[in-house]
mmCIF file of C-alpha atoms in Angstrom:
data_model
loop_
_atom_site.group_PDB
_atom_site.id
_atom_site.type_symbol
_atom_site.label_atom_id
_atom_site.label_comp_id
_atom_site.label_asym_id
_atom_site.label_seq_id
_atom_site.Cartn_x
_atom_site.Cartn_y
_atom_site.Cartn_z
ATOM 1 C CA UNK A 24 8.478 52.682 96.335
ATOM 2 C CA UNK A 25 8.739 55.677 93.942
ATOM 3 C CA UNK A 26 5.940 56.466 91.587
ATOM 4 C CA UNK A 27 6.510 55.639 87.969
ATOM 5 C CA UNK A 28 5.715 59.318 87.033
ATOM 6 C CA UNK A 29 8.900 60.304 88.963
ATOM 7 C CA UNK A 30 11.013 58.439 86.358
ATOM 8 C CA UNK A 31 9.148 59.851 83.405
ATOM 9 C CA UNK A 32 9.364 63.452 84.262
ATOM 10 C CA UNK A 33 12.923 64.109 83.472
ATOM 11 C CA UNK A 34 13.869 66.741 80.921
ATOM 12 C CA UNK A 35 15.081 65.566 77.620
ATOM 13 C CA UNK A 36 18.802 66.392 78.264
ATOM 14 C CA UNK A 37 18.997 64.683 81.657
ATOM 15 C CA UNK A 38 21.616 62.017 81.761
ATOM 16 C CA UNK A 39 21.676 59.151 84.240
ATOM 17 C CA UNK A 40 25.425 58.661 84.716
ATOM 18 C CA UNK A 41 26.246 56.094 87.321
ATOM 19 C CA UNK A 42 26.623 52.434 88.161
ATOM 20 C CA UNK A 43 23.297 51.624 86.597
ATOM 21 C CA UNK A 44 24.353 52.852 83.176
ATOM 22 C CA UNK A 45 26.049 50.065 81.065
ATOM 23 C CA UNK A 46 28.441 50.791 78.356
ATOM 24 C CA UNK A 47 29.690 48.273 75.749
ATOM 25 C CA UNK A 48 33.341 48.740 76.824
ATOM 26 C CA UNK A 49 32.322 47.809 80.341
ATOM 27 C CA UNK A 50 30.400 44.704 79.434
ATOM 28 C CA UNK A 51 33.163 43.384 77.140
ATOM 29 C CA UNK A 52 35.677 43.335 80.009
ATOM 30 C CA UNK A 53 33.400 42.912 82.906
ATOM 31 C CA UNK A 54 30.286 40.902 82.078
ATOM 32 C CA UNK A 55 29.484 40.706 85.888
ATOM 33 C CA UNK A 56 28.035 44.139 85.407
ATOM 34 C CA UNK A 57 24.830 42.292 84.483
ATOM 35 C CA UNK A 58 24.198 41.343 87.969
ATOM 36 C CA UNK A 59 23.588 45.129 88.810
ATOM 37 C CA UNK A 60 20.115 46.403 88.244
ATOM 38 C CA UNK A 61 19.243 47.500 84.784
ATOM 39 C CA UNK A 62 17.941 51.044 84.130
ATOM 40 C CA UNK A 63 15.836 51.626 80.915
ATOM 41 C CA UNK A 64 15.477 55.350 80.282
ATOM 42 C CA UNK A 65 11.913 56.042 78.863
ATOM 43 C CA UNK A 66 12.416 59.800 78.427
ATOM 44 C CA UNK A 67 11.351 61.316 75.218
ATOM 45 C CA UNK A 68 10.648 57.938 73.473
ATOM 46 C CA UNK A 69 9.335 58.536 69.931
ATOM 47 C CA UNK A 70 8.046 56.410 67.144
ATOM 48 C CA UNK A 71 6.735 52.833 67.567
ATOM 49 C CA UNK A 72 8.067 50.549 70.230
ATOM 50 C CA UNK A 73 6.447 47.160 70.707
ATOM 51 C CA UNK A 74 3.297 48.335 69.072
ATOM 52 C CA UNK A 75 2.967 51.477 71.047
ATOM 53 C CA UNK A 76 2.740 54.542 68.688
ATOM 54 C CA UNK A 77 4.249 57.999 69.571
ATOM 55 C CA UNK A 78 4.876 57.180 73.250
ATOM 56 C CA UNK A 79 5.407 60.955 74.582
ATOM 57 C CA UNK A 80 6.758 59.993 77.897
ATOM 58 C CA UNK A 81 3.637 60.331 80.056
ATOM 59 C CA UNK A 82 2.371 57.596 82.273
ATOM 60 C CA UNK A 83 -0.947 57.511 80.393
ATOM 61 C CA UNK A 84 0.831 56.916 77.062
ATOM 62 C CA UNK A 85 2.437 53.738 78.197
ATOM 63 C CA UNK A 86 -0.409 51.493 77.987
ATOM 64 C CA UNK A 87 1.545 48.202 78.235
ATOM 65 C CA UNK A 88 4.569 48.738 80.428
ATOM 66 C CA UNK A 89 5.527 45.067 80.455
ATOM 67 C CA UNK A 90 5.464 44.905 76.706
ATOM 68 C CA UNK A 91 7.569 48.006 76.441
ATOM 69 C CA UNK A 92 10.115 46.626 78.932
ATOM 70 C CA UNK A 93 10.232 43.324 77.150
ATOM 71 C CA UNK A 94 10.853 45.059 73.762
ATOM 72 C CA UNK A 95 13.749 47.148 75.257
ATOM 73 C CA UNK A 96 15.334 43.978 76.860
ATOM 74 C CA UNK A 97 14.927 42.007 73.668
ATOM 75 C CA UNK A 98 16.645 44.638 71.633
ATOM 76 C CA UNK A 99 19.440 44.826 74.318
ATOM 77 C CA UNK A 100 19.920 41.009 74.081
ATOM 78 C CA UNK A 101 20.044 41.084 70.154
ATOM 79 C CA UNK A 102 22.630 43.837 70.332
ATOM 80 C CA UNK A 103 24.756 42.059 72.977
ATOM 81 C CA UNK A 104 25.090 39.141 70.778
ATOM 82 C CA UNK A 105 26.789 41.280 68.091
ATOM 83 C CA UNK A 106 29.057 43.059 70.697
ATOM 84 C CA UNK A 107 30.150 39.928 72.345
ATOM 85 C CA UNK A 108 30.774 37.713 69.315
ATOM 86 C CA UNK A 109 32.879 40.372 67.603
ATOM 87 C CA UNK A 110 34.722 41.834 70.656
ATOM 88 C CA UNK A 111 34.935 39.494 73.664
ATOM 89 C CA UNK A 112 37.349 36.739 74.594
ATOM 90 C CA UNK A 113 35.936 33.209 74.551
ATOM 91 C CA UNK A 114 36.048 33.225 78.471
ATOM 92 C CA UNK A 115 34.041 36.503 78.569
ATOM 93 C CA UNK A 116 31.503 35.359 76.174
ATOM 94 C CA UNK A 117 30.813 32.267 78.429
ATOM 95 C CA UNK A 118 30.650 34.388 81.575
ATOM 96 C CA UNK A 119 28.392 36.847 79.900
ATOM 97 C CA UNK A 120 25.981 34.134 79.022
ATOM 98 C CA UNK A 121 25.751 33.037 82.758
ATOM 99 C CA UNK A 122 25.473 36.534 84.066
ATOM 100 C CA UNK A 123 22.765 37.568 81.526
ATOM 101 C CA UNK A 124 20.832 34.377 82.532
ATOM 102 C CA UNK A 125 21.099 35.341 86.213
ATOM 103 C CA UNK A 126 20.001 38.976 85.451
ATOM 104 C CA UNK A 127 16.851 37.775 83.627
ATOM 105 C CA UNK A 128 15.881 34.700 85.652
ATOM 106 C CA UNK A 129 17.597 34.951 89.033
ATOM 107 C CA UNK A 130 20.341 32.779 90.351
ATOM 108 C CA UNK A 131 18.315 29.536 90.269
ATOM 109 C CA UNK A 132 17.244 30.203 86.601
ATOM 110 C CA UNK A 133 13.653 29.183 87.370
ATOM 111 C CA UNK A 134 11.546 32.375 86.486
ATOM 112 C CA UNK A 135 11.138 31.705 82.896
ATOM 113 C CA UNK A 136 8.016 32.522 80.977
ATOM 114 C CA UNK A 137 6.882 32.258 77.361
ATOM 115 C CA UNK A 138 7.869 35.568 76.009
ATOM 116 C CA UNK A 139 9.910 37.426 73.312
ATOM 117 C CA UNK A 140 12.548 37.989 76.005
ATOM 118 C CA UNK A 141 13.100 34.176 76.370
ATOM 119 C CA UNK A 142 13.470 33.777 72.579
ATOM 120 C CA UNK A 143 15.927 36.599 72.530
ATOM 121 C CA UNK A 144 17.969 35.034 75.243
ATOM 122 C CA UNK A 145 17.824 31.724 73.494
ATOM 123 C CA UNK A 146 19.257 33.376 70.272
ATOM 124 C CA UNK A 147 22.029 35.075 72.394
ATOM 125 C CA UNK A 148 22.956 31.788 74.139
ATOM 126 C CA UNK A 149 22.948 29.858 70.816
ATOM 127 C CA UNK A 150 25.005 32.453 69.085
ATOM 128 C CA UNK A 151 27.669 32.581 71.943
ATOM 129 C CA UNK A 152 27.720 28.670 72.156
ATOM 130 C CA UNK A 153 28.321 28.468 68.470
ATOM 131 C CA UNK A 154 30.968 31.061 68.502
ATOM 132 C CA UNK A 155 32.994 29.414 71.253
ATOM 133 C CA UNK A 156 32.563 25.842 70.319
ATOM 134 C CA UNK A 157 33.470 25.933 66.650
ATOM 135 C CA UNK A 158 36.749 26.688 64.746
ATOM 136 C CA UNK A 159 39.841 27.859 66.460
ATOM 137 C CA UNK A 160 38.008 29.024 69.504
ATOM 138 C CA UNK A 161 37.718 25.633 70.978
ATOM 139 C CA UNK A 162 41.321 25.232 72.100
ATOM 140 C CA UNK A 163 40.858 28.482 74.196
ATOM 141 C CA UNK A 164 37.738 27.215 76.003
ATOM 142 C CA UNK A 165 38.595 26.510 79.611
ATOM 143 C CA UNK A 166 36.519 24.057 81.642
ATOM 144 C CA UNK A 167 35.467 26.877 83.928
ATOM 145 C CA UNK A 168 34.083 28.724 80.920
ATOM 146 C CA UNK A 169 32.415 25.457 79.783
ATOM 147 C CA UNK A 170 30.661 25.004 82.992
ATOM 148 C CA UNK A 171 29.366 28.595 82.787
ATOM 149 C CA UNK A 172 28.073 27.991 79.277
ATOM 150 C CA UNK A 173 26.242 24.706 80.108
ATOM 151 C CA UNK A 174 24.711 25.908 83.389
ATOM 152 C CA UNK A 175 23.213 29.086 81.616
ATOM 153 C CA UNK A 176 21.566 27.070 78.850
ATOM 154 C CA UNK A 177 17.843 26.690 79.477
ATOM 155 C CA UNK A 178 16.776 24.521 76.708
ATOM 156 C CA UNK A 179 17.403 20.830 76.632
ATOM 157 C CA UNK A 180 17.500 20.730 72.791
ATOM 158 C CA UNK A 181 20.339 23.367 72.909
ATOM 159 C CA UNK A 182 22.043 21.781 75.909
ATOM 160 C CA UNK A 183 22.533 18.344 74.460
ATOM 161 C CA UNK A 184 25.180 19.437 71.782
ATOM 162 C CA UNK A 185 27.008 21.315 74.499
ATOM 163 C CA UNK A 186 26.973 18.074 76.514
ATOM 164 C CA UNK A 187 28.446 16.201 73.490
ATOM 165 C CA UNK A 188 31.104 18.956 73.181
ATOM 166 C CA UNK A 189 31.933 18.681 76.903
ATOM 167 C CA UNK A 190 32.225 14.845 76.538
ATOM 168 C CA UNK A 191 34.782 15.328 73.800
ATOM 169 C CA UNK A 192 36.815 17.963 75.661
ATOM 170 C CA UNK A 193 36.985 15.835 78.860
ATOM 171 C CA UNK A 194 37.932 12.668 77.125
ATOM 172 C CA UNK A 195 40.667 14.426 75.183
ATOM 173 C CA UNK A 196 42.016 16.332 78.234
ATOM 174 C CA UNK A 197 45.682 15.397 79.072
ATOM 175 C CA UNK A 198 45.521 17.358 82.343
ATOM 176 C CA UNK A 199 43.370 16.946 85.404
ATOM 177 C CA UNK A 200 40.144 18.855 85.289
ATOM 178 C CA UNK A 201 39.142 20.537 88.595
ATOM 179 C CA UNK A 202 36.354 18.686 90.430
ATOM 180 C CA UNK A 203 34.721 22.087 90.965
ATOM 181 C CA UNK A 204 34.106 22.395 87.191
ATOM 182 C CA UNK A 205 33.340 18.682 86.701
ATOM 183 C CA UNK A 206 30.710 19.112 89.323
ATOM 184 C CA UNK A 207 28.989 21.864 87.407
ATOM 185 C CA UNK A 208 29.395 20.300 84.024
ATOM 186 C CA UNK A 209 27.936 17.019 85.270
ATOM 187 C CA UNK A 210 25.074 18.779 87.008
ATOM 188 C CA UNK A 211 24.017 20.456 83.724
ATOM 189 C CA UNK A 212 24.201 17.246 81.852
ATOM 190 C CA UNK A 213 22.508 15.127 84.335
ATOM 191 C CA UNK A 214 19.588 17.459 84.716
ATOM 192 C CA UNK A 215 18.545 16.736 81.156
ATOM 193 C CA UNK A 216 19.337 13.007 81.757
ATOM 194 C CA UNK A 217 22.055 13.047 79.389
ATOM 195 C CA UNK A 218 23.160 9.360 79.186
ATOM 196 C CA UNK A 219 26.401 9.298 77.049
ATOM 197 C CA UNK A 220 28.370 6.491 78.491
ATOM 198 C CA UNK A 221 31.731 7.890 77.338
ATOM 199 C CA UNK A 222 31.022 11.192 79.025
ATOM 200 C CA UNK A 223 30.465 9.746 82.383
ATOM 201 C CA UNK A 224 33.229 7.174 82.077
ATOM 202 C CA UNK A 225 35.695 10.122 81.191
ATOM 203 C CA UNK A 226 34.359 12.166 84.150
ATOM 204 C CA UNK A 227 34.634 9.222 86.500
ATOM 205 C CA UNK A 228 38.239 8.781 85.508
ATOM 206 C CA UNK A 229 38.955 12.234 86.595
ATOM 207 C CA UNK A 230 36.826 11.815 89.815
ATOM 208 C CA UNK A 231 38.559 8.622 90.822
ATOM 209 C CA UNK A 232 42.115 10.151 90.324
ATOM 210 C CA UNK A 233 41.052 13.364 92.329
ATOM 211 C CA UNK A 234 38.496 12.228 94.876
ATOM 212 C CA UNK A 235 40.705 12.878 97.752
ATOM 213 C CA UNK A 236 40.778 16.667 96.961
ATOM 214 C CA UNK A 237 37.043 17.059 96.614
ATOM 215 C CA UNK A 238 34.995 19.401 98.802
ATOM 216 C CA UNK A 239 31.765 18.297 100.536
ATOM 217 C CA UNK A 240 29.605 20.092 98.024
ATOM 218 C CA UNK A 241 31.518 18.891 95.022
ATOM 219 C CA UNK A 242 31.429 15.294 96.143
ATOM 220 C CA UNK A 243 27.826 15.340 97.056
ATOM 221 C CA UNK A 244 26.854 16.986 93.801
ATOM 222 C CA UNK A 245 28.968 14.634 91.641
ATOM 223 C CA UNK A 246 27.409 11.473 93.248
ATOM 224 C CA UNK A 247 24.029 13.045 92.954
ATOM 225 C CA UNK A 248 24.498 13.730 89.234
ATOM 226 C CA UNK A 249 25.799 10.218 88.488
ATOM 227 C CA UNK A 250 23.011 8.675 90.533
ATOM 228 C CA UNK A 251 20.388 10.755 88.595
ATOM 229 C CA UNK A 252 21.281 9.043 85.410
ATOM 230 C CA UNK A 253 21.829 5.565 86.905
ATOM 231 C CA UNK A 254 25.718 5.629 86.690
ATOM 232 C CA UNK A 255 26.641 6.096 90.442
ATOM 233 C CA UNK A 256 28.476 2.603 90.242
ATOM 234 C CA UNK A 257 31.350 4.512 88.403
ATOM 235 C CA UNK A 258 32.193 6.808 91.218
ATOM 236 C CA UNK A 259 30.350 5.761 94.392
ATOM 237 C CA UNK A 260 33.141 3.901 96.041
ATOM 238 C CA UNK A 261 35.628 6.757 96.052
ATOM 239 C CA UNK A 262 33.039 9.482 96.724
ATOM 240 C CA UNK A 263 31.336 7.788 99.488
ATOM 241 C CA UNK A 264 34.635 7.200 101.159
ATOM 242 C CA UNK A 265 35.682 10.824 100.672
ATOM 243 C CA UNK A 266 32.186 12.067 101.979
ATOM 244 C CA UNK A 267 32.560 9.869 105.064
ATOM 245 C CA UNK A 268 35.869 11.610 105.962
ATOM 246 C CA UNK A 269 34.124 15.003 106.420
ATOM 247 C CA UNK A 270 33.144 16.233 109.920
ATOM 248 C CA UNK A 271 30.094 18.069 110.951
ATOM 249 C CA UNK A 272 32.071 21.269 111.166
ATOM 250 C CA UNK A 273 33.214 20.685 107.498
ATOM 251 C CA UNK A 274 29.717 20.196 106.327
ATOM 252 C CA UNK A 275 28.711 23.364 108.176
ATOM 253 C CA UNK A 276 30.006 25.258 105.277
ATOM 254 C CA UNK A 277 27.371 24.004 103.030
ATOM 255 C CA UNK A 278 23.773 25.147 102.907
ATOM 256 C CA UNK A 279 21.688 23.076 105.267
ATOM 257 C CA UNK A 280 18.858 22.921 102.742
ATOM 258 C CA UNK A 281 21.251 21.517 100.077
ATOM 259 C CA UNK A 282 22.592 19.089 102.495
ATOM 260 C CA UNK A 283 19.226 17.621 103.539
ATOM 261 C CA UNK A 284 18.020 17.394 99.798
ATOM 262 C CA UNK A 285 21.294 15.675 98.946
ATOM 263 C CA UNK A 286 21.132 13.245 101.994
ATOM 264 C CA UNK A 287 17.471 12.290 101.074
ATOM 265 C CA UNK A 288 18.378 11.695 97.388
ATOM 266 C CA UNK A 289 21.618 9.613 98.237
ATOM 267 C CA UNK A 290 20.583 7.914 101.491
ATOM 268 C CA UNK A 291 21.044 4.393 99.912
ATOM 269 C CA UNK A 292 24.797 5.106 99.634
ATOM 270 C CA UNK A 293 25.647 6.134 103.181
ATOM 271 C CA UNK A 294 25.799 4.295 106.667
ATOM 272 C CA UNK A 295 23.444 5.914 109.131
ATOM 273 C CA UNK A 296 26.095 7.793 110.898
ATOM 274 C CA UNK A 297 27.412 9.551 107.715
ATOM 275 C CA UNK A 298 23.824 10.177 106.490
ATOM 276 C CA UNK A 299 23.050 12.015 109.849
ATOM 277 C CA UNK A 300 26.228 13.967 109.550
ATOM 278 C CA UNK A 301 25.261 15.214 106.028
ATOM 279 C CA UNK A 302 21.653 15.940 106.947
ATOM 280 C CA UNK A 303 22.721 17.909 110.054
ATOM 281 C CA UNK A 304 20.778 15.620 112.500
#
C-alpha cells in the first residue's frame, strides 16, 4: 500500500487527470461513474476544513484524516444535490441516488454509521425524491427508476412516502409492470414492513397476470416479500406453480447463498422435491 505521504507531496500545479477525476458533465449523463473509486486531492489545502486550521499539506498537519474525508464527501453530496436537481433527467436522478448509495455503503447498503456523511446522503436522497415525485415529473418516472429510488433509501421514515407513491403508480398503471421492477419495489417496501393492502393487491394483480414470465430470482423474491408482510396468499398459488417449473439447471444461474436463504424462509410453500431443487440439495 502506498504511503499517505506519497499523495501529499505533489506540487501545487499537479493535475490528476484520468478516470478517477469526476466532472459534473460526466455525472449528469453517466451517474454510474460513482461506482469508480473517488480521489480527493489534498494538495495545498488552505483555511479551515472540518475544524482543521491552515492544513499545509503535510502528513503531520492532517490530525483527523477521517474527519477531513467526511467533510470533503459531505460537501460533494451537498453540491451534487444542486447539480442533479437542476440539470438531470428524472431517470438519471434516480440512478444517481442508487450509485451514490453504492459508492458510500457498498452494494448491500449495510455499512452505515452515525456521521455527517449519512446526514448529507439523506439530504441528497430526500431532495432527489422530492424532485422526481412531485409536480410534472411524476409522469416521466419509470418503474425502473422508482425501483432504484426505493432501494437506495436507507431511512424507513423517508421510505414510507415513497412506498405510498409506488402504490399509487402501480394501481394507476394501464400497462404491465415488469416483474423485475415489481420484485425490487416489493423488496424495498416489505423490508420496512409496509402493509398497505392496496399496494400488495395492485402488485398481486400484475404478478398473477405475468407469473409465467418470471425468472427464478424474481419469483422467489416476490413470494418472499409478500410472505414477510403476511400477504403471501395473494400470490402463492401462481408463484409456487411457476417456481416448480424451474429445473436445477435453471436455478444454477442464481446465487446458491440466496437460494438457500430463500428456501429456508419459504419452506412451508413448497413440496420436498421443489424445496431441495431450490436449495441445491
